[in-house]
Amino acid sequence: MQIKTSRLTITTFSPDMAQTVYENSQDDDTRRFVPDEVYDSVEEAREAIDFLMSRYDTNDGPFVYPVITNDSGKNIGYVQLCKLELEDEEVWEIGYHIAKNFTGKGYATEAVKAFLPAMAKKFNIKEVYGICLAENLASIRVLEKCGFTQIYEGLENYQGKEEQIIKTIWKN
């Protein structure tokens, strides 16, 4: 898969991306908002990439794709779509992360706006949830810009802890 925008390319992982995946996982925002995506070594990042690559030919995902800048060719983060169990129903959830050095430039919004319709079409998806910590104002703003509507705010389990979260929904 390859999705191009004016500034970004969303493509499939390759094993040689392990170093940048490891480096991108080390920033404070990753540790704070998606701690299960922090890798302790390049080898651990490579193992994660191997697993994610093995999911591309399935219908279940998770479908995680690196976001590459067109000008520098740098891997600056990822965008993903994964299934989750929500209120005894199987639903799809969007996820994304742009490394701290590249935030504030609209990359996450650009990636999600390009990725979401392509994946919705590929898998005939009508709704996608966006779930994040209520304190993650940047992520909430990305979801709003991408057409998600807030449907819930309150305490729920997030990354294994009771946290104040926001749930949003995008309808195709």
PDB file of C-alpha atoms in Angstrom:
ATOM      1  CA  MET A   1       0.000   0.000   0.000  1.00  0.00           C
ATOM      2  CA  GLN A   2       1.089   3.511  -0.697  1.00  0.00           C
ATOM      3  CA  ILE A   3      -0.867   6.713  -0.090  1.00  0.00           C
ATOM      4  CA  LYS A   4       0.737   9.995  -1.125  1.00  0.00           C
ATOM      5  CA  THR A   5      -0.180  13.508  -0.061  1.00  0.00           C
ATOM      6  CA  SER A   6       1.616  16.717  -0.928  1.00  0.00           C
ATOM      7  CA  ARG A   7       4.027  16.273   2.002  1.00  0.00           C
ATOM      8  CA  LEU A   8       3.749  12.657   3.118  1.00  0.00           C
ATOM      9  CA  THR A   9       3.835   9.065   1.981  1.00  0.00           C
ATOM     10  CA  ILE A  10       2.044   6.382   3.971  1.00  0.00           C
ATOM     11  CA  THR A  11       3.546   3.029   3.068  1.00  0.00           C
ATOM     12  CA  THR A  12       4.300  -0.433   4.433  1.00  0.00           C
ATOM     13  CA  PHE A  13       6.947  -1.139   7.005  1.00  0.00           C
ATOM     14  CA  SER A  14      10.247  -2.734   6.132  1.00  0.00           C
ATOM     15  CA  PRO A  15      12.778  -4.258   8.574  1.00  0.00           C
ATOM     16  CA  ASP A  16      15.304  -1.490   7.865  1.00  0.00           C
ATOM     17  CA  MET A  17      12.984   1.009   9.602  1.00  0.00           C
ATOM     18  CA  ALA A  18      13.720  -0.473  13.051  1.00  0.00           C
ATOM     19  CA  GLN A  19      16.186   2.251  14.062  1.00  0.00           C
ATOM     20  CA  THR A  20      13.789   5.130  13.352  1.00  0.00           C
ATOM     21  CA  VAL A  21      10.834   3.274  14.883  1.00  0.00           C
ATOM     22  CA  TYR A  22      12.922   2.792  18.025  1.00  0.00           C
ATOM     23  CA  GLU A  23      14.004   6.454  18.053  1.00  0.00           C
ATOM     24  CA  ASN A  24      10.447   7.721  17.447  1.00  0.00           C
ATOM     25  CA  SER A  25       9.212   5.586  20.342  1.00  0.00           C
ATOM     26  CA  GLN A  26      11.518   7.304  22.819  1.00  0.00           C
ATOM     27  CA  ASP A  27       9.923  10.740  22.975  1.00  0.00           C
ATOM     28  CA  ASP A  28       7.985  11.959  25.998  1.00  0.00           C
ATOM     29  CA  ASP A  29       4.634  12.041  24.197  1.00  0.00           C
ATOM     30  CA  THR A  30       4.912   8.366  23.254  1.00  0.00           C
ATOM     31  CA  ARG A  31       5.746   7.482  26.846  1.00  0.00           C
ATOM     32  CA  ARG A  32       2.809   9.542  28.107  1.00  0.00           C
ATOM     33  CA  PHE A  33       0.061   8.738  25.590  1.00  0.00           C
ATOM     34  CA  VAL A  34       0.963   5.323  24.089  1.00  0.00           C
ATOM     35  CA  PRO A  35       3.365   3.644  26.534  1.00  0.00           C
ATOM     36  CA  ASP A  36       2.791   0.214  24.983  1.00  0.00           C
ATOM     37  CA  GLU A  37       4.528   1.527  21.848  1.00  0.00           C
ATOM     38  CA  VAL A  38       7.815   2.417  23.566  1.00  0.00           C
ATOM     39  CA  TYR A  39      10.585   0.000  22.576  1.00  0.00           C
ATOM     40  CA  ASP A  40      13.559  -0.788  24.786  1.00  0.00           C
ATOM     41  CA  SER A  41      15.879  -1.576  21.879  1.00  0.00           C
ATOM     42  CA  VAL A  42      16.205  -1.525  18.111  1.00  0.00           C
ATOM     43  CA  GLU A  43      15.758  -5.300  18.172  1.00  0.00           C
ATOM     44  CA  GLU A  44      12.446  -4.952  20.028  1.00  0.00           C
ATOM     45  CA  ALA A  45      11.324  -2.387  17.416  1.00  0.00           C
ATOM     46  CA  ARG A  46      12.349  -4.825  14.651  1.00  0.00           C
ATOM     47  CA  GLU A  47      10.254  -7.584  16.262  1.00  0.00           C
ATOM     48  CA  ALA A  48       7.270  -5.230  16.378  1.00  0.00           C
ATOM     49  CA  ILE A  49       7.780  -4.345  12.709  1.00  0.00           C
ATOM     50  CA  ASP A  50       7.965  -8.043  11.784  1.00  0.00           C
ATOM     51  CA  PHE A  51       4.648  -8.638  13.547  1.00  0.00           C
ATOM     52  CA  LEU A  52       3.001  -5.596  11.933  1.00  0.00           C
ATOM     53  CA  MET A  53       4.229  -6.640   8.485  1.00  0.00           C
ATOM     54  CA  SER A  54       2.701 -10.101   9.041  1.00  0.00           C
ATOM     55  CA  ARG A  55      -0.717  -8.463   9.555  1.00  0.00           C
ATOM     56  CA  TYR A  56      -0.873  -6.714   6.167  1.00  0.00           C
ATOM     57  CA  ASP A  57      -2.316  -9.768   4.405  1.00  0.00           C
ATOM     58  CA  THR A  58      -5.075 -10.347   6.977  1.00  0.00           C
ATOM     59  CA  ASN A  59      -8.518  -8.858   7.441  1.00  0.00           C
ATOM     60  CA  ASP A  60      -8.061  -8.344  11.178  1.00  0.00           C
ATOM     61  CA  GLY A  61      -5.016  -6.092  11.485  1.00  0.00           C
ATOM     62  CA  PRO A  62      -3.762  -4.179  13.242  1.00  0.00           C
ATOM     63  CA  PHE A  63      -2.928  -2.227  10.096  1.00  0.00           C
ATOM     64  CA  VAL A  64      -0.038   0.053  11.016  1.00  0.00           C
ATOM     65  CA  TYR A  65       1.801   2.067   8.383  1.00  0.00           C
ATOM     66  CA  PRO A  66       4.775   4.406   8.710  1.00  0.00           C
ATOM     67  CA  VAL A  67       4.404   8.053   7.755  1.00  0.00           C
ATOM     68  CA  ILE A  68       7.349   9.283   5.667  1.00  0.00           C
ATOM     69  CA  THR A  69       8.069  12.888   4.707  1.00  0.00           C
ATOM     70  CA  ASN A  70       8.348  13.382   0.950  1.00  0.00           C
ATOM     71  CA  ASP A  71      11.068  16.024   1.203  1.00  0.00           C
ATOM     72  CA  SER A  72      13.511  14.246   3.542  1.00  0.00           C
ATOM     73  CA  GLY A  73      12.350  10.627   3.365  1.00  0.00           C
ATOM     74  CA  LYS A  74      12.272  10.482   7.184  1.00  0.00           C
ATOM     75  CA  ASN A  75       9.985   8.106   9.033  1.00  0.00           C
ATOM     76  CA  ILE A  76       8.218  10.536  11.382  1.00  0.00           C
ATOM     77  CA  GLY A  77       5.556   8.290  12.878  1.00  0.00           C
ATOM     78  CA  TYR A  78       2.660   6.063  11.937  1.00  0.00           C
ATOM     79  CA  VAL A  79      -1.043   5.850  11.298  1.00  0.00           C
ATOM     80  CA  GLN A  80      -3.060   2.752  12.104  1.00  0.00           C
ATOM     81  CA  LEU A  81      -6.435   1.104  12.028  1.00  0.00           C
ATOM     82  CA  CYS A  82      -7.198  -1.711  14.433  1.00  0.00           C
ATOM     83  CA  LYS A  83     -10.158  -3.680  15.663  1.00  0.00           C
ATOM     84  CA  LEU A  84     -11.227  -3.450  19.260  1.00  0.00           C
ATOM     85  CA  GLU A  85     -14.027  -4.689  21.438  1.00  0.00           C
ATOM     86  CA  LEU A  86     -16.276  -1.798  22.460  1.00  0.00           C
ATOM     87  CA  GLU A  87     -19.438  -2.466  24.453  1.00  0.00           C
ATOM     88  CA  ASP A  88     -19.479  -6.128  23.307  1.00  0.00           C
ATOM     89  CA  GLU A  89     -19.187  -5.080  19.674  1.00  0.00           C
ATOM     90  CA  GLU A  90     -16.219  -5.351  17.309  1.00  0.00           C
ATOM     91  CA  VAL A  91     -15.363  -1.892  15.959  1.00  0.00           C
ATOM     92  CA  TRP A  92     -12.479  -0.125  14.224  1.00  0.00           C
ATOM     93  CA  GLU A  93     -10.254   2.469  15.892  1.00  0.00           C
ATOM     94  CA  ILE A  94      -7.864   4.966  14.323  1.00  0.00           C
ATOM     95  CA  GLY A  95      -4.466   5.543  15.880  1.00  0.00           C
ATOM     96  CA  TYR A  96      -1.573   7.793  14.961  1.00  0.00           C
ATOM     97  CA  HIS A  97       1.573   9.231  16.395  1.00  0.00           C
ATOM     98  CA  ILE A  98       4.016  11.753  15.016  1.00  0.00           C
ATOM     99  CA  ALA A  99       7.415  11.957  16.709  1.00  0.00           C
ATOM    100  CA  LYS A 100       7.847  15.018  18.928  1.00  0.00           C
ATOM    101  CA  ASN A 101      10.410  16.678  16.626  1.00  0.00           C
ATOM    102  CA  PHE A 102       7.788  16.791  13.856  1.00  0.00           C
ATOM    103  CA  THR A 103       4.632  17.788  15.747  1.00  0.00           C
ATOM    104  CA  GLY A 104       2.789  21.055  15.268  1.00  0.00           C
ATOM    105  CA  LYS A 105       3.152  20.958  11.479  1.00  0.00           C
ATOM    106  CA  GLY A 106      -0.177  19.317  10.598  1.00  0.00           C
ATOM    107  CA  TYR A 107       1.375  15.970   9.675  1.00  0.00           C
ATOM    108  CA  ALA A 108      -0.986  13.878  11.839  1.00  0.00           C
ATOM    109  CA  THR A 109      -4.061  15.568  10.383  1.00  0.00           C
ATOM    110  CA  GLU A 110      -2.746  15.174   6.833  1.00  0.00           C
ATOM    111  CA  ALA A 111      -1.944  11.492   7.398  1.00  0.00           C
ATOM    112  CA  VAL A 112      -5.302  10.644   8.992  1.00  0.00           C
ATOM    113  CA  LYS A 113      -7.275  12.544   6.321  1.00  0.00           C
ATOM    114  CA  ALA A 114      -5.519  10.537   3.589  1.00  0.00           C
ATOM    115  CA  PHE A 115      -5.437   7.175   5.367  1.00  0.00           C
ATOM    116  CA  LEU A 116      -8.943   6.928   6.775  1.00  0.00           C
ATOM    117  CA  PRO A 117     -10.996   7.087   3.537  1.00  0.00           C
ATOM    118  CA  ALA A 118      -8.604   4.685   1.785  1.00  0.00           C
ATOM    119  CA  MET A 119      -8.876   2.107   4.560  1.00  0.00           C
ATOM    120  CA  ALA A 120     -12.637   2.593   4.922  1.00  0.00           C
ATOM    121  CA  LYS A 121     -13.022   1.841   1.231  1.00  0.00           C
ATOM    122  CA  LYS A 122     -10.647  -1.147   1.318  1.00  0.00           C
ATOM    123  CA  PHE A 123     -12.466  -2.821   4.222  1.00  0.00           C
ATOM    124  CA  ASN A 124     -15.962  -1.390   3.631  1.00  0.00           C
ATOM    125  CA  ILE A 125     -15.892   0.348   7.018  1.00  0.00           C
ATOM    126  CA  LYS A 126     -18.762   2.696   7.883  1.00  0.00           C
ATOM    127  CA  GLU A 127     -17.577   3.941  11.305  1.00  0.00           C
ATOM    128  CA  VAL A 128     -14.227   4.450  12.988  1.00  0.00           C
ATOM    129  CA  TYR A 129     -13.645   5.431  16.596  1.00  0.00           C
ATOM    130  CA  GLY A 130     -10.955   7.752  17.867  1.00  0.00           C
ATOM    131  CA  ILE A 131     -10.111   7.320  21.552  1.00  0.00           C
ATOM    132  CA  CYS A 132      -7.526   9.343  23.451  1.00  0.00           C
ATOM    133  CA  LEU A 133      -6.714  10.780  26.836  1.00  0.00           C
ATOM    134  CA  ALA A 134      -8.727  13.902  27.595  1.00  0.00           C
ATOM    135  CA  GLU A 135      -5.466  15.732  28.342  1.00  0.00           C
ATOM    136  CA  ASN A 136      -4.122  14.981  24.849  1.00  0.00           C
ATOM    137  CA  LEU A 137      -5.405  18.220  23.345  1.00  0.00           C
ATOM    138  CA  ALA A 138      -3.331  17.883  20.164  1.00  0.00           C
ATOM    139  CA  SER A 139      -4.824  14.473  19.401  1.00  0.00           C
ATOM    140  CA  ILE A 140      -8.346  15.716  20.112  1.00  0.00           C
ATOM    141  CA  ARG A 141      -7.758  18.575  17.675  1.00  0.00           C
ATOM    142  CA  VAL A 142      -6.527  16.157  14.968  1.00  0.00           C
ATOM    143  CA  LEU A 143      -9.678  14.083  15.364  1.00  0.00           C
ATOM    144  CA  GLU A 144     -11.879  17.195  15.118  1.00  0.00           C
ATOM    145  CA  LYS A 145     -10.085  18.381  11.965  1.00  0.00           C
ATOM    146  CA  CYS A 146     -10.568  14.938  10.423  1.00  0.00           C
ATOM    147  CA  GLY A 147     -14.328  14.921  10.919  1.00  0.00           C
ATOM    148  CA  PHE A 148     -14.666  12.951  14.140  1.00  0.00           C
ATOM    149  CA  THR A 149     -17.487  13.873  16.525  1.00  0.00           C
ATOM    150  CA  GLN A 150     -17.165  13.510  20.295  1.00  0.00           C
ATOM    151  CA  ILE A 151     -19.569  10.947  21.747  1.00  0.00           C
ATOM    152  CA  TYR A 152     -18.190  10.422  25.279  1.00  0.00           C
ATOM    153  CA  GLU A 153     -15.946  11.907  27.919  1.00  0.00           C
ATOM    154  CA  GLY A 154     -15.294  10.152  31.209  1.00  0.00           C
ATOM    155  CA  LEU A 155     -13.279   7.614  33.168  1.00  0.00           C
ATOM    156  CA  GLU A 156     -12.418   4.341  31.449  1.00  0.00           C
ATOM    157  CA  ASN A 157      -9.595   1.847  31.224  1.00  0.00           C
ATOM    158  CA  TYR A 158      -6.872   3.243  28.955  1.00  0.00           C
ATOM    159  CA  GLN A 159      -3.525   1.491  28.632  1.00  0.00           C
ATOM    160  CA  GLY A 160      -4.329  -0.543  31.768  1.00  0.00           C
ATOM    161  CA  LYS A 161      -5.233   2.413  34.009  1.00  0.00           C
ATOM    162  CA  GLU A 162      -8.418   4.307  34.836  1.00  0.00           C
ATOM    163  CA  GLU A 163      -8.044   7.543  32.890  1.00  0.00           C
ATOM    164  CA  GLN A 164     -10.172  10.454  31.740  1.00  0.00           C
ATOM    165  CA  ILE A 165     -10.724   9.763  28.039  1.00  0.00           C
ATOM    166  CA  ILE A 166     -12.503  11.187  25.017  1.00  0.00           C
ATOM    167  CA  LYS A 167     -14.283   8.927  22.514  1.00  0.00           C
ATOM    168  CA  THR A 168     -15.072  10.216  19.064  1.00  0.00           C
ATOM    169  CA  ILE A 169     -16.592   8.692  15.961  1.00  0.00           C
ATOM    170  CA  TRP A 170     -16.124   9.199  12.219  1.00  0.00           C
ATOM    171  CA  LYS A 171     -18.855   8.072   9.861  1.00  0.00           C
ATOM    172  CA  ASN A 172     -18.228   7.282   6.229  1.00  0.00           C
TER     173      ASN A 172
END
